[in-house]
Tab-separated table of C-alpha atoms in Angstrom:
chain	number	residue	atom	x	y	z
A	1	UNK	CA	1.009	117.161	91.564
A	2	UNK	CA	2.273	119.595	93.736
A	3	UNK	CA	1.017	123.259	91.219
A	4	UNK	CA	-2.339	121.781	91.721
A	5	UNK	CA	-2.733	122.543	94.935
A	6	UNK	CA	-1.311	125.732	94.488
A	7	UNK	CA	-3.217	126.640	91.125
A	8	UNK	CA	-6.465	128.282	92.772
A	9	UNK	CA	-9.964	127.785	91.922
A	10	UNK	CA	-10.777	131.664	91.663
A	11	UNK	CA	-9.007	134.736	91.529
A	12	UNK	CA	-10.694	138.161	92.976
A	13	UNK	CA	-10.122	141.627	90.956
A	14	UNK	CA	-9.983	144.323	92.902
A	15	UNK	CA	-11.388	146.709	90.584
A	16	UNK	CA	-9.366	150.053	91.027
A	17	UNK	CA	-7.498	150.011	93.906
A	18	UNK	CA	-7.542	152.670	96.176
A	19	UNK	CA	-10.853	154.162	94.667
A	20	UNK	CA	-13.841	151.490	95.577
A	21	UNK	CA	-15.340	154.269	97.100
A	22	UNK	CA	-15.869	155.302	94.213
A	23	UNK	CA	-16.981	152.589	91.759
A	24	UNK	CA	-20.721	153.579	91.339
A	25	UNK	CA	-19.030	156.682	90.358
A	26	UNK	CA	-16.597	155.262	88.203
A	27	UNK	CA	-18.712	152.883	86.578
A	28	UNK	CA	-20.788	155.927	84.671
A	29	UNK	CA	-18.164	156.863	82.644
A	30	UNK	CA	-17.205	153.431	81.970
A	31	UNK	CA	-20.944	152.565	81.220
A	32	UNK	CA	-21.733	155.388	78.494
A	33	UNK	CA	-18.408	154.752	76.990
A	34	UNK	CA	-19.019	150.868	76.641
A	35	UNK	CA	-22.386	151.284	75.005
A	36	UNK	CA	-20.925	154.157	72.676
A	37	UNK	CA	-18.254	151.160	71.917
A	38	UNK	CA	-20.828	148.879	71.320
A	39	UNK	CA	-23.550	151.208	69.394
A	40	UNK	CA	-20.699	153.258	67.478
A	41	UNK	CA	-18.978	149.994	66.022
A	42	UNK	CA	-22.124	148.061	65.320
A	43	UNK	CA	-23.907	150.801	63.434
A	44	UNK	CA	-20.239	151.301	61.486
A	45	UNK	CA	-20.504	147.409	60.689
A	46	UNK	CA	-23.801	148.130	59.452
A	47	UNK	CA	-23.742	150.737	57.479
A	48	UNK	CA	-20.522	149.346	55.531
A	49	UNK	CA	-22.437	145.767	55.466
A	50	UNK	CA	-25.412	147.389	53.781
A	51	UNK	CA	-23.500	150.367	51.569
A	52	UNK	CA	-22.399	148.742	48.485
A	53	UNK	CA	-20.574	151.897	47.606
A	54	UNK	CA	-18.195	151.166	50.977
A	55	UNK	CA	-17.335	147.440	49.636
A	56	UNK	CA	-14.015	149.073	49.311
A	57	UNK	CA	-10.477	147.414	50.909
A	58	UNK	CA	-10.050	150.223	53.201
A	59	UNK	CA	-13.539	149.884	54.989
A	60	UNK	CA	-12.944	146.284	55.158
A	61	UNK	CA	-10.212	147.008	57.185
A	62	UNK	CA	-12.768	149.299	59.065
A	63	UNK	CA	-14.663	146.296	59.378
A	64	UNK	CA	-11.850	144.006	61.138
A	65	UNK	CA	-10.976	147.115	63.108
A	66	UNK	CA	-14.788	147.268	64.355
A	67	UNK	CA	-15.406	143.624	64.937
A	68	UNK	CA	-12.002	143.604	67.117
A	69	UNK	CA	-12.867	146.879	69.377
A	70	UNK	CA	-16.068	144.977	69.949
A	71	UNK	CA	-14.385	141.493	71.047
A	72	UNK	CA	-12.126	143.961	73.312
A	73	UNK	CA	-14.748	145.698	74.490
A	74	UNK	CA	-17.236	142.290	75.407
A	75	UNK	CA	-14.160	140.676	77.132
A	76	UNK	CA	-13.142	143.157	79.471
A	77	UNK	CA	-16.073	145.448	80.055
A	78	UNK	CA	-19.049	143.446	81.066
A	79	UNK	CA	-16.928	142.017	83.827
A	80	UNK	CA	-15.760	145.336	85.035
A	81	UNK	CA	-19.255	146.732	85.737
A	82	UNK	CA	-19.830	143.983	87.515
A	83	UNK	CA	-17.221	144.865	90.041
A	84	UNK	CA	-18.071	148.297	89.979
A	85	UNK	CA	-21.980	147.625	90.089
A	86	UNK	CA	-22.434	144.785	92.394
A	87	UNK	CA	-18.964	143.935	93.758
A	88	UNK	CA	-18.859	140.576	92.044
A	89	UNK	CA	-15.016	140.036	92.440
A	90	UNK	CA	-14.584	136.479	91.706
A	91	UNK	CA	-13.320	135.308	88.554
A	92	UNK	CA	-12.814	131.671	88.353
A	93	UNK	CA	-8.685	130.938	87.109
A	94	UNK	CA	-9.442	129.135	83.520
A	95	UNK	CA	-12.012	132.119	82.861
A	96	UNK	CA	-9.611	134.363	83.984
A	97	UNK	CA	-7.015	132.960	81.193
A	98	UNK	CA	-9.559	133.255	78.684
A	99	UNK	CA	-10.225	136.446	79.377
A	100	UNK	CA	-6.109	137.184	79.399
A	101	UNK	CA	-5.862	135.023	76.149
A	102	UNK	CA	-8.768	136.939	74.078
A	103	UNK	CA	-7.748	140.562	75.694
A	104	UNK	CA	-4.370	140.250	74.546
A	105	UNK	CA	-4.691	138.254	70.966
A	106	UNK	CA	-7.414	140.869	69.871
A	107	UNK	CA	-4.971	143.630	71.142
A	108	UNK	CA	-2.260	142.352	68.970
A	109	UNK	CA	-4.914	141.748	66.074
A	110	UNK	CA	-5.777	145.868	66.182
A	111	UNK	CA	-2.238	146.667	65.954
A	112	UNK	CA	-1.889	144.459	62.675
A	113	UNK	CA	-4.538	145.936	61.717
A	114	UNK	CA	-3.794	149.343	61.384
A	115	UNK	CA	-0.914	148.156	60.052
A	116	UNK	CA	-2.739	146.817	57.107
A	117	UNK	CA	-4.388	150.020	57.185
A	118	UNK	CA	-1.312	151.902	56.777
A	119	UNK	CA	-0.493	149.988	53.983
A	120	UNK	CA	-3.954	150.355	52.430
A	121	UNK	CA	-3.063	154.239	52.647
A	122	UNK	CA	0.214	153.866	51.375
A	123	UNK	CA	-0.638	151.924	48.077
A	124	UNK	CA	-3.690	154.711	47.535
A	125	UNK	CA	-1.035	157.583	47.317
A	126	UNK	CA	1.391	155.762	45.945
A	127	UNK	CA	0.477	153.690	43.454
A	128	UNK	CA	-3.019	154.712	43.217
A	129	UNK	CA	-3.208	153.437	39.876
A	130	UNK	CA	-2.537	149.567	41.119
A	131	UNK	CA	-4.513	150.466	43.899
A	132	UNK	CA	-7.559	147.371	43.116
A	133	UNK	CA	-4.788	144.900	41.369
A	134	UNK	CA	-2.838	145.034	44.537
A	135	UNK	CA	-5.452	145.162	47.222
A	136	UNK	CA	-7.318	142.490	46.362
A	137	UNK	CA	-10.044	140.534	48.101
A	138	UNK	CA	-8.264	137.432	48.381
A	139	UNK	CA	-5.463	139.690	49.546
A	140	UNK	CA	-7.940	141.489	52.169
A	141	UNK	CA	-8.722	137.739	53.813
A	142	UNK	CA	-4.897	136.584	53.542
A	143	UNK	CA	-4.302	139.697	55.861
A	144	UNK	CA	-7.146	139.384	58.165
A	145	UNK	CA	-6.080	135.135	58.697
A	146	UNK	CA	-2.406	136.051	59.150
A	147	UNK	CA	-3.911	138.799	62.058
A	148	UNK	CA	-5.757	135.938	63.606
A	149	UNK	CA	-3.052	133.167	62.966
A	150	UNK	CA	-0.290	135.768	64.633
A	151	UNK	CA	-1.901	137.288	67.692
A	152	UNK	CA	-3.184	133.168	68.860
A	153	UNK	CA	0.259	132.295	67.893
A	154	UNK	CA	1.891	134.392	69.978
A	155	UNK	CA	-0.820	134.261	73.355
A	156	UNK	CA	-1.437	130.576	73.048
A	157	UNK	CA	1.894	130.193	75.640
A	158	UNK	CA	0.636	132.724	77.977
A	159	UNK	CA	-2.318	130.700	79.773
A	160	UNK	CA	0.199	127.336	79.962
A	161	UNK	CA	3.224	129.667	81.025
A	162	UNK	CA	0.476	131.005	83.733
A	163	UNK	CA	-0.798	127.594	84.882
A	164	UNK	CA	2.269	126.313	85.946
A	165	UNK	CA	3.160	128.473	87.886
A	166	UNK	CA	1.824	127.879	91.956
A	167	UNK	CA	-0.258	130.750	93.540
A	168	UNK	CA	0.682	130.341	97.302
A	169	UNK	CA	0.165	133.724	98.794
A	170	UNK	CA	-2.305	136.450	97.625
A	171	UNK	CA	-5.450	135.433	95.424
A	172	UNK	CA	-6.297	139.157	94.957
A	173	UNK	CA	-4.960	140.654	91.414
A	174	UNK	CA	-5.107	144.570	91.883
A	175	UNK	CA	-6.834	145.292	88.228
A	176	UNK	CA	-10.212	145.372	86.543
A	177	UNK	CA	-9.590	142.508	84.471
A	178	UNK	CA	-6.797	139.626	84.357
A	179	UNK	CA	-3.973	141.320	82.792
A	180	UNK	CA	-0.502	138.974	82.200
A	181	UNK	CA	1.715	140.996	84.444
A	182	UNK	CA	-1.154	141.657	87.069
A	183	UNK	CA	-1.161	137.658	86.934
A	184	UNK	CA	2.452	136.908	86.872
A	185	UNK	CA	2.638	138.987	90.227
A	186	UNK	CA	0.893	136.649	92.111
A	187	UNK	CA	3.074	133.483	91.413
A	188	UNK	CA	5.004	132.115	94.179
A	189	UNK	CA	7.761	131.249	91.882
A	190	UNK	CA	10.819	131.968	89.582
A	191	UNK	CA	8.364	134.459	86.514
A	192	UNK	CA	11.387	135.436	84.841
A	193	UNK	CA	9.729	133.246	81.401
A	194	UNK	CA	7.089	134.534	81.331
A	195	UNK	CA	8.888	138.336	82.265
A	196	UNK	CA	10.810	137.972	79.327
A	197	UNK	CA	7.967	136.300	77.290
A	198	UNK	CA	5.498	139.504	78.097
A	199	UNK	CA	8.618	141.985	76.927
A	200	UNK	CA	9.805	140.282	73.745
A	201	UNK	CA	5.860	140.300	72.422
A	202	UNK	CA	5.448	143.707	73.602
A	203	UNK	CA	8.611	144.714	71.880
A	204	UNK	CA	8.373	142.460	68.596
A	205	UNK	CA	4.505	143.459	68.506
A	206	UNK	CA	4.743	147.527	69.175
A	207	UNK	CA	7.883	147.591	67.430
A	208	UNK	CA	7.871	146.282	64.450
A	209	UNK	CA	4.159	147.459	64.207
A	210	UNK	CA	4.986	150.852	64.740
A	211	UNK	CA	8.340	150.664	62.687
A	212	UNK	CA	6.719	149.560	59.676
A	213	UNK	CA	3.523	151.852	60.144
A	214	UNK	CA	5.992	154.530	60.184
A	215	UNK	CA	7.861	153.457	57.284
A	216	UNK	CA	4.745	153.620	55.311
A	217	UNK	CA	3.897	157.143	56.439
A	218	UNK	CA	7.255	158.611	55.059
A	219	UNK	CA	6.831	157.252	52.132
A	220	UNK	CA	3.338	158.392	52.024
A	221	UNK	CA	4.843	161.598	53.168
A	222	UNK	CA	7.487	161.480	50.525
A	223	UNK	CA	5.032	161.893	47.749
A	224	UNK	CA	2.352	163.785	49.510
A	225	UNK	CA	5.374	166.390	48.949
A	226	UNK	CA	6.196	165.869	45.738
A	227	UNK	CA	2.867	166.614	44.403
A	228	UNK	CA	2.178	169.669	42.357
A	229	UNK	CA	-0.893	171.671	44.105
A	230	UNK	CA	-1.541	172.519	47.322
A	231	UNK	CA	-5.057	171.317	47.235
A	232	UNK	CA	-3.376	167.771	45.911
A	233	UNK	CA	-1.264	167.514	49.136
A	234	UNK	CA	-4.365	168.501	51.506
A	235	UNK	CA	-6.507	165.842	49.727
A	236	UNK	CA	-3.637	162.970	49.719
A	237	UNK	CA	-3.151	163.901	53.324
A	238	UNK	CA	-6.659	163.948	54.103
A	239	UNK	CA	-7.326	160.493	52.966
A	240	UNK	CA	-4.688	159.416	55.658
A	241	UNK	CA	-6.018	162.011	58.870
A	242	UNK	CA	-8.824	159.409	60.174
A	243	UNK	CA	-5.942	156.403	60.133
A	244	UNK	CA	-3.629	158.861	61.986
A	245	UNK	CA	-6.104	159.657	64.595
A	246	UNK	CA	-6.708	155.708	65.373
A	247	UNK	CA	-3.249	154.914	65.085
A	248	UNK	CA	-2.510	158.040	68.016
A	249	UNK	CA	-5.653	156.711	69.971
A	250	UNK	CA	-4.868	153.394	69.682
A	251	UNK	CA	-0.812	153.267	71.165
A	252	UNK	CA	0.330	156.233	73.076
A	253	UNK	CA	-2.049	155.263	76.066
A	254	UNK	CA	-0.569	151.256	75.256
A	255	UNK	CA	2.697	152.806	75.246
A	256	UNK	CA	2.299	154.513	78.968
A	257	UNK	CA	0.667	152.113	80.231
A	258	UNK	CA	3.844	149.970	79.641
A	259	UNK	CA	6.293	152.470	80.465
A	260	UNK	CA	4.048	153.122	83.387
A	261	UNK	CA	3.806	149.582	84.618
A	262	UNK	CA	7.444	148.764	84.428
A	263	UNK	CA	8.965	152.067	85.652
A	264	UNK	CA	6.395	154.101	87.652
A	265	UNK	CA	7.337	152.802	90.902
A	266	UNK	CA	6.406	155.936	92.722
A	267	UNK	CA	3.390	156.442	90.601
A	268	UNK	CA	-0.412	155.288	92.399
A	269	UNK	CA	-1.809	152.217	91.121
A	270	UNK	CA	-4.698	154.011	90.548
A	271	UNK	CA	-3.344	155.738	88.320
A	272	UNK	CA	-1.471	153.035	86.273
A	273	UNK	CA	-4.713	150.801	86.555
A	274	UNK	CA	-6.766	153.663	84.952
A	275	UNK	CA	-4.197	154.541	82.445
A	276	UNK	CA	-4.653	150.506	81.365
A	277	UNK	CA	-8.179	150.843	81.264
A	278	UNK	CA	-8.374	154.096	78.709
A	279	UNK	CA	-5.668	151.750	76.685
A	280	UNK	CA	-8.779	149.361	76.286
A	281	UNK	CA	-11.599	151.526	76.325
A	282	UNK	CA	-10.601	154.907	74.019
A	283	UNK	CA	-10.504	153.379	70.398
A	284	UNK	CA	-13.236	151.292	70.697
A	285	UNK	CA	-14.894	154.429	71.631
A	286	UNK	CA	-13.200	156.273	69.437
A	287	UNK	CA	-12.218	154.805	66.309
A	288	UNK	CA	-16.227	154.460	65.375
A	289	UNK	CA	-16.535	158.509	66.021
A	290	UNK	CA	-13.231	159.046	63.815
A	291	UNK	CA	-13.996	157.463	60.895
A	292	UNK	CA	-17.817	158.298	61.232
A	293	UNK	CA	-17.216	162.500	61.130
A	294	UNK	CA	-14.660	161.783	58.671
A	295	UNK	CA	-16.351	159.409	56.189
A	296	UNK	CA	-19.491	160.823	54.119
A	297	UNK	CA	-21.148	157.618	53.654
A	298	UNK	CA	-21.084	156.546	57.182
A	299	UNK	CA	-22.062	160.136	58.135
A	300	UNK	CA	-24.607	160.275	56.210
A	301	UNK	CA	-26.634	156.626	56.598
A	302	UNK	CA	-26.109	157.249	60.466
């Protein structure tokens, strides 16, 4: 057919263009925060595995929050050192959609699952007194499936949008890792599906995500406010700080690097391709640190 001979056997990352010069460099940073990802969220898994007094719904969530910053963290990151190490470019195409297909599913999956979180915080200042009848176990799993079921749901298109399209000119995507748009760029053909496919997830994803986080926060907000003592509204609020931090860590560098990539024309793509990279790298770095300070239990076993 003729997008078979056009569909090529390997694709070549660049790394970060405009700084290979630099990639031994680069790659320390990179290295210590990939084995903080991978130490911090392991030992958090741990310690709530082995802590009966954490077998709570909110460190489950913790859990599915840990077990997807290390997915995100194994797809992207071992390949990236590579580059930076050894300059081992080539990424063969169906790996490359894999990679594309888990990067962006487990992204999707954090974002619902802060949402759950938020709505873990809102029924414990709520309604704290229907706090275990409403969060219950069977509720827990229904959320983390529906995470799972969503995020494929929505990528599954992606790699059959991707491979059929034909890649007649440039085999070189300018990126650490094989990003949808990076991807699209290279097609020598009409993208505007998959354009408009990338936007509508990005919008129905971060939107309604963030909407609905948001609505749950002035609600929480709402009563935080209408309680009596001062030291009621610090503790209330308190229970919500670590969430806040994650959910801050976790989309204003996603929302840049969007902005970024579809408006920052005159902006390096150094600088867009390293904003992408702290998108995937800071809350599996951070999110483990977070709740760690924050959480006696975990503070204390580790």
């Amino acid at each position: 057919s003729a997008s078979s001979n056009t569909t090529p056997a390997l694709f070549f990352l660049t790394g970060i263009p405009g700084l290979e010069a630099m990639h031994r460099w680069i790659s320390i940073p990179f290295s210590t925060a990939f084995a903080i990802a991978l130490l911090g969220n392991s030992s958090l898994l741990y310690v709530i595995k082995t802590e009966p007094s954490l077998h709570k719904p909110m460190f489950y969530f913790l859990s599915m929050l840990a077990v997807t910053d290390l997915v995100l963290s194994l797809t992207t990151m071992p390949k990236m050192l590579s580059i930076f190490w050894f300059n081992a470019q080539a990424i063969p195409f169906k790996a490359c959609l894999v990679q594309m297909f888990l990067l962006h599913s487990f992204c999707i999956i954090e974002s619902a699952v802060l949402l759950a979180m938020a709505f873990d915080r809102y029924v414990a200042v709520c309604n704290p007194l229907r706090y275990n009848s409403i969060l219950t176990s069977s509720l827990i799993v229904k959320i983390g499936l529906l995470a799972l079921l969503r995020a494929s749901g929505l990528m599954l298109p992606l790699p059959f949008l991707l491979r059929r399209l034909p890649y007649c000119h440039s085999h070189v995507i300018s990126h650490c890792y094989c990003e949808h748009m990076a991807v699209v760029k290279l097609a020598c053909a009409d993208t505007r599906v998959n354009n408009i496919y990338g936007i509508l997830v990005t919008f129905f994803i971060g939107g309604l995500d963030l909407l609905s986080i948001g609505h749950s926060y002035l609600r929480i907000l709402r009563t935080v406010f209408s309680l009596a003592t001062r030291e009621e509204k610090l503790k209330a609020f308190g229970t919500c700080l670590d969430h806040i931090c994650a959910i801050l860590v976790f989309y204003i560098p996603a929302i840049l690097s969007s902005v970024i990539h579809r408006f920052g024309h005159r902006i390096a793509p150094h600088v867009h391709i390293l904003m992408a990279n702290l998108y995937l790298l800071l809350p599996p770095v951070m999110n483990p640190i977070v709740y760690g300070i924050k959480t006696k239990q975990i503070r204390e076993r580790v």
